[in-house]
Amino acid sequence: MNCKLCLNRSLKKAIGADERDYYLCTNCNLISVSSKHFLLDKMAKERYLSHKNGIEFKGYVDFLNRAIKPALKYLTKEMVGLDYGCGHNPTLSKILESHGINCEDYDPFFVKHELNKKYDFIFSTEVFEHFFNPKSEIEKIINLLKPNGILVVMTERWDEIEKFGNWYYTRDPSHVAFYNNETFDYISRVWKLARIYDDNKRLILLRKK
């Protein structure tokens, strides 16, 4: 088995909060779940549909604003962006619209269309942890960005391996890829991204060089 991000063969067993098989990459520090535990599309879709997402849910709007507010200083009304993984009830694009910023929606389950243009910015909130193949998915996203484009990623990061076994984030069966600061160092280095904002826990803003 290779790491699903850097393809390294040196993996160590890790323990999550459930019975799934986890593997820690000794190169990029991605922790991934064995593919035998991946949810079928139908099961994953049903789980996503159970989420209370929408502009009418204040808690969800507040959560998305944790990504939007730090990003606004880098966005202008002339830009066109993409919400990659917008879910069944696109909300982030509506919040940005209230700021006069245009953002299109895309989701592999709910809002499918041809991604055949380049964007000034891309938001991917609570999406990276669902990637079966982080390498190909991240590559796809980076290729959708214009030079100097901004990538906004929200995914909670692990810090100490000793705490990973009790981490609530591993209790969600649709979460299969877990990143830490060193993982994003690797991502930034390989895909030539500059870190322009980081809360060191869940939110990171990257600029394409």
Tab-separated table of C-alpha atoms in Angstrom:
chain	number	residue	atom	x	y	z
A	1	MET	CA	0.000	0.000	0.000
A	2	ASN	CA	1.290	3.451	-0.939
A	3	CYS	CA	0.482	6.803	0.628
A	4	LYS	CA	-2.483	8.283	-1.250
A	5	LEU	CA	-0.830	11.698	-1.336
A	6	CYS	CA	2.924	11.306	-1.868
A	7	LEU	CA	2.985	7.621	-2.972
A	8	ASN	CA	5.544	6.772	-0.278
A	9	ARG	CA	5.647	3.070	0.617
A	10	SER	CA	6.764	3.591	4.219
A	11	LEU	CA	3.546	3.557	6.235
A	12	LYS	CA	2.875	2.882	9.898
A	13	LYS	CA	-0.307	1.584	11.455
A	14	ALA	CA	-2.305	4.195	13.340
A	15	ILE	CA	-5.321	3.916	15.616
A	16	GLY	CA	-8.448	6.003	15.194
A	17	ALA	CA	-11.579	6.268	17.324
A	18	ASP	CA	-13.294	3.466	15.411
A	19	GLU	CA	-12.373	0.022	14.105
A	20	ARG	CA	-11.145	1.077	10.675
A	21	ASP	CA	-7.560	0.508	9.531
A	22	TYR	CA	-5.456	3.692	9.507
A	23	TYR	CA	-2.000	4.250	8.030
A	24	LEU	CA	0.427	7.079	8.778
A	25	CYS	CA	2.799	8.127	6.006
A	26	THR	CA	6.345	8.653	7.300
A	27	ASN	CA	7.042	11.146	4.506
A	28	CYS	CA	4.103	13.591	4.317
A	29	ASN	CA	2.265	12.700	7.562
A	30	LEU	CA	-1.046	12.041	5.850
A	31	ILE	CA	-3.091	9.503	7.787
A	32	SER	CA	-5.394	7.581	5.480
A	33	VAL	CA	-8.038	4.932	5.936
A	34	SER	CA	-7.758	1.630	4.094
A	35	SER	CA	-9.834	1.649	0.917
A	36	LYS	CA	-11.774	-1.383	2.144
A	37	HIS	CA	-13.590	1.008	4.504
A	38	PHE	CA	-14.597	3.565	1.855
A	39	LEU	CA	-18.325	4.255	1.756
A	40	LEU	CA	-20.191	3.430	-1.421
A	41	ASP	CA	-21.430	6.492	-3.310
A	42	LYS	CA	-25.018	5.837	-2.286
A	43	MET	CA	-24.118	5.609	1.402
A	44	ALA	CA	-21.917	8.700	1.242
A	45	LYS	CA	-24.626	10.691	-0.518
A	46	GLU	CA	-27.210	9.695	2.077
A	47	ARG	CA	-24.871	10.834	4.835
A	48	TYR	CA	-24.252	14.198	3.170
A	49	LEU	CA	-27.984	14.712	2.687
A	50	SER	CA	-28.465	14.311	6.444
A	51	HIS	CA	-26.342	17.415	7.113
A	52	LYS	CA	-28.221	20.594	7.967
A	53	ASN	CA	-26.605	22.822	5.382
A	54	GLY	CA	-28.191	25.957	4.010
A	55	ILE	CA	-28.341	29.726	4.300
A	56	GLU	CA	-31.245	29.312	6.739
A	57	PHE	CA	-29.031	27.586	9.332
A	58	LYS	CA	-27.183	30.257	11.317
A	59	GLY	CA	-24.704	27.799	12.802
A	60	TYR	CA	-23.679	26.609	9.356
A	61	VAL	CA	-23.390	30.164	8.049
A	62	ASP	CA	-21.244	31.115	11.050
A	63	PHE	CA	-19.056	28.092	10.413
A	64	LEU	CA	-18.499	29.019	6.754
A	65	ASN	CA	-17.755	32.598	7.739
A	66	ARG	CA	-14.745	31.286	9.628
A	67	ALA	CA	-13.259	30.596	6.195
A	68	ILE	CA	-14.786	33.532	4.341
A	69	LYS	CA	-13.805	36.401	6.656
A	70	PRO	CA	-10.017	35.812	6.543
A	71	ALA	CA	-10.238	35.311	2.769
A	72	LEU	CA	-12.157	38.504	1.965
A	73	LYS	CA	-9.038	40.686	2.123
A	74	TYR	CA	-7.654	38.724	-0.848
A	75	LEU	CA	-10.831	38.763	-2.957
A	76	THR	CA	-12.234	41.454	-5.254
A	77	LYS	CA	-15.528	41.922	-7.051
A	78	GLU	CA	-13.790	41.346	-10.378
A	79	MET	CA	-12.859	37.786	-9.431
A	80	VAL	CA	-14.736	34.588	-10.193
A	81	GLY	CA	-14.358	31.696	-7.769
A	82	LEU	CA	-15.510	28.154	-7.171
A	83	ASP	CA	-16.914	26.371	-4.135
A	84	TYR	CA	-15.452	22.893	-4.679
A	85	GLY	CA	-17.615	20.455	-2.723
A	86	CYS	CA	-20.547	22.796	-2.092
A	87	GLY	CA	-22.886	20.051	-0.882
A	88	HIS	CA	-26.592	19.567	-1.522
A	89	ASN	CA	-27.594	23.073	-0.476
A	90	PRO	CA	-24.923	25.524	-1.710
A	91	THR	CA	-24.415	28.262	0.859
A	92	LEU	CA	-20.893	29.655	0.697
A	93	SER	CA	-21.507	31.128	-2.764
A	94	LYS	CA	-24.606	32.920	-1.444
A	95	ILE	CA	-22.627	34.437	1.419
A	96	LEU	CA	-19.954	35.619	-1.005
A	97	GLU	CA	-22.677	37.012	-3.283
A	98	SER	CA	-23.814	39.201	-0.369
A	99	HIS	CA	-20.299	40.690	-0.467
A	100	GLY	CA	-20.590	41.296	-4.213
A	101	ILE	CA	-18.252	38.420	-5.096
A	102	ASN	CA	-19.114	35.838	-7.761
A	103	CYS	CA	-18.572	32.183	-6.830
A	104	GLU	CA	-19.772	29.161	-8.790
A	105	ASP	CA	-20.818	25.865	-7.198
A	106	TYR	CA	-19.514	22.375	-7.809
A	107	ASP	CA	-20.082	19.070	-6.070
A	108	PRO	CA	-19.435	15.564	-7.469
A	109	PHE	CA	-22.724	14.335	-5.984
A	110	PHE	CA	-25.085	17.302	-6.159
A	111	VAL	CA	-23.887	20.035	-8.549
A	112	LYS	CA	-22.074	18.383	-11.429
A	113	HIS	CA	-20.799	20.293	-14.443
A	114	GLU	CA	-17.755	20.476	-16.652
A	115	LEU	CA	-14.872	22.152	-14.882
A	116	ASN	CA	-13.330	23.638	-18.005
A	117	LYS	CA	-12.240	27.089	-16.886
A	118	LYS	CA	-9.732	28.648	-14.505
A	119	TYR	CA	-10.740	30.405	-11.303
A	120	ASP	CA	-9.320	33.313	-9.308
A	121	PHE	CA	-10.066	31.525	-6.040
A	122	ILE	CA	-11.381	28.183	-4.828
A	123	PHE	CA	-12.956	27.344	-1.485
A	124	SER	CA	-12.930	23.735	-0.314
A	125	THR	CA	-14.539	23.623	3.118
A	126	GLU	CA	-14.739	20.310	4.967
A	127	VAL	CA	-13.948	18.438	1.745
A	128	PHE	CA	-10.284	17.360	1.841
A	129	GLU	CA	-10.983	14.759	4.534
A	130	HIS	CA	-13.382	12.969	2.149
A	131	PHE	CA	-10.852	12.444	-0.654
A	132	PHE	CA	-10.280	8.788	-1.524
A	133	ASN	CA	-7.286	9.865	-3.593
A	134	PRO	CA	-5.909	13.140	-2.200
A	135	LYS	CA	-3.122	13.370	-4.779
A	136	SER	CA	-5.395	13.382	-7.831
A	137	GLU	CA	-8.081	15.526	-6.190
A	138	ILE	CA	-5.663	18.201	-4.974
A	139	GLU	CA	-3.920	18.200	-8.343
A	140	LYS	CA	-7.295	18.706	-10.020
A	141	ILE	CA	-8.099	21.661	-7.767
A	142	ILE	CA	-4.706	23.321	-8.233
A	143	ASN	CA	-5.043	22.979	-12.008
A	144	LEU	CA	-8.345	24.872	-11.821
A	145	LEU	CA	-6.627	27.874	-10.238
A	146	LYS	CA	-5.182	30.760	-12.209
A	147	PRO	CA	-1.616	31.856	-11.418
A	148	ASN	CA	-1.709	33.789	-8.117
A	149	GLY	CA	-5.109	32.206	-7.418
A	150	ILE	CA	-6.185	31.644	-3.817
A	151	LEU	CA	-7.077	28.235	-2.361
A	152	VAL	CA	-9.040	28.250	0.889
A	153	VAL	CA	-9.060	24.895	2.679
A	154	MET	CA	-10.972	23.956	5.815
A	155	THR	CA	-10.207	20.549	7.260
A	156	GLU	CA	-9.368	19.940	10.896
A	157	ARG	CA	-5.752	18.897	11.366
A	158	TRP	CA	-4.322	16.353	13.741
A	159	ASP	CA	-1.345	17.341	15.846
A	160	GLU	CA	-0.258	14.591	18.254
A	161	ILE	CA	-0.438	10.971	17.144
A	162	GLU	CA	-1.080	9.970	20.767
A	163	LYS	CA	-4.402	11.841	20.645
A	164	PHE	CA	-5.453	10.556	17.237
A	165	GLY	CA	-7.105	7.450	18.685
A	166	ASN	CA	-9.677	9.544	20.549
A	167	TRP	CA	-10.193	12.227	17.912
A	168	TYR	CA	-13.850	12.863	17.091
A	169	TYR	CA	-12.950	13.606	13.472
A	170	THR	CA	-12.182	9.932	12.888
A	171	ARG	CA	-15.652	8.873	14.042
A	172	ASP	CA	-17.239	10.052	10.797
A	173	PRO	CA	-17.160	7.091	8.373
A	174	SER	CA	-16.961	9.465	5.404
A	175	HIS	CA	-13.682	10.958	6.690
A	176	VAL	CA	-10.831	8.981	5.146
A	177	ALA	CA	-7.849	11.387	4.872
A	178	PHE	CA	-6.337	13.346	7.748
A	179	TYR	CA	-3.728	16.076	7.424
A	180	ASN	CA	-1.405	17.930	9.777
A	181	ASN	CA	0.847	20.978	9.388
A	182	GLU	CA	3.636	18.910	7.843
A	183	THR	CA	1.187	17.486	5.302
A	184	PHE	CA	0.334	20.987	4.141
A	185	ASP	CA	4.044	21.816	4.011
A	186	TYR	CA	4.380	18.914	1.572
A	187	ILE	CA	1.330	20.032	-0.451
A	188	SER	CA	2.681	23.592	-0.636
A	189	ARG	CA	6.111	22.430	-1.744
A	190	VAL	CA	4.939	19.987	-4.425
A	191	TRP	CA	2.251	22.201	-5.937
A	192	LYS	CA	4.173	25.472	-5.470
A	193	LEU	CA	1.786	27.187	-3.096
A	194	ALA	CA	2.557	29.991	-0.658
A	195	ARG	CA	0.865	29.908	2.747
A	196	ILE	CA	-0.710	33.335	3.294
A	197	TYR	CA	-2.953	32.592	6.289
A	198	ASP	CA	-3.097	29.732	8.753
A	199	ASP	CA	-4.981	29.314	12.027
A	200	ASN	CA	-2.855	26.191	12.706
A	201	LYS	CA	-5.959	24.118	13.366
A	202	ARG	CA	-8.540	24.028	10.600
A	203	LEU	CA	-8.180	26.856	8.105
A	204	ILE	CA	-5.377	27.537	5.657
A	205	LEU	CA	-5.156	29.956	2.720
A	206	LEU	CA	-2.686	29.193	-0.054
A	207	ARG	CA	-1.660	31.239	-3.061
A	208	LYS	CA	-0.633	29.564	-6.296
A	209	LYS	CA	2.800	30.765	-7.402
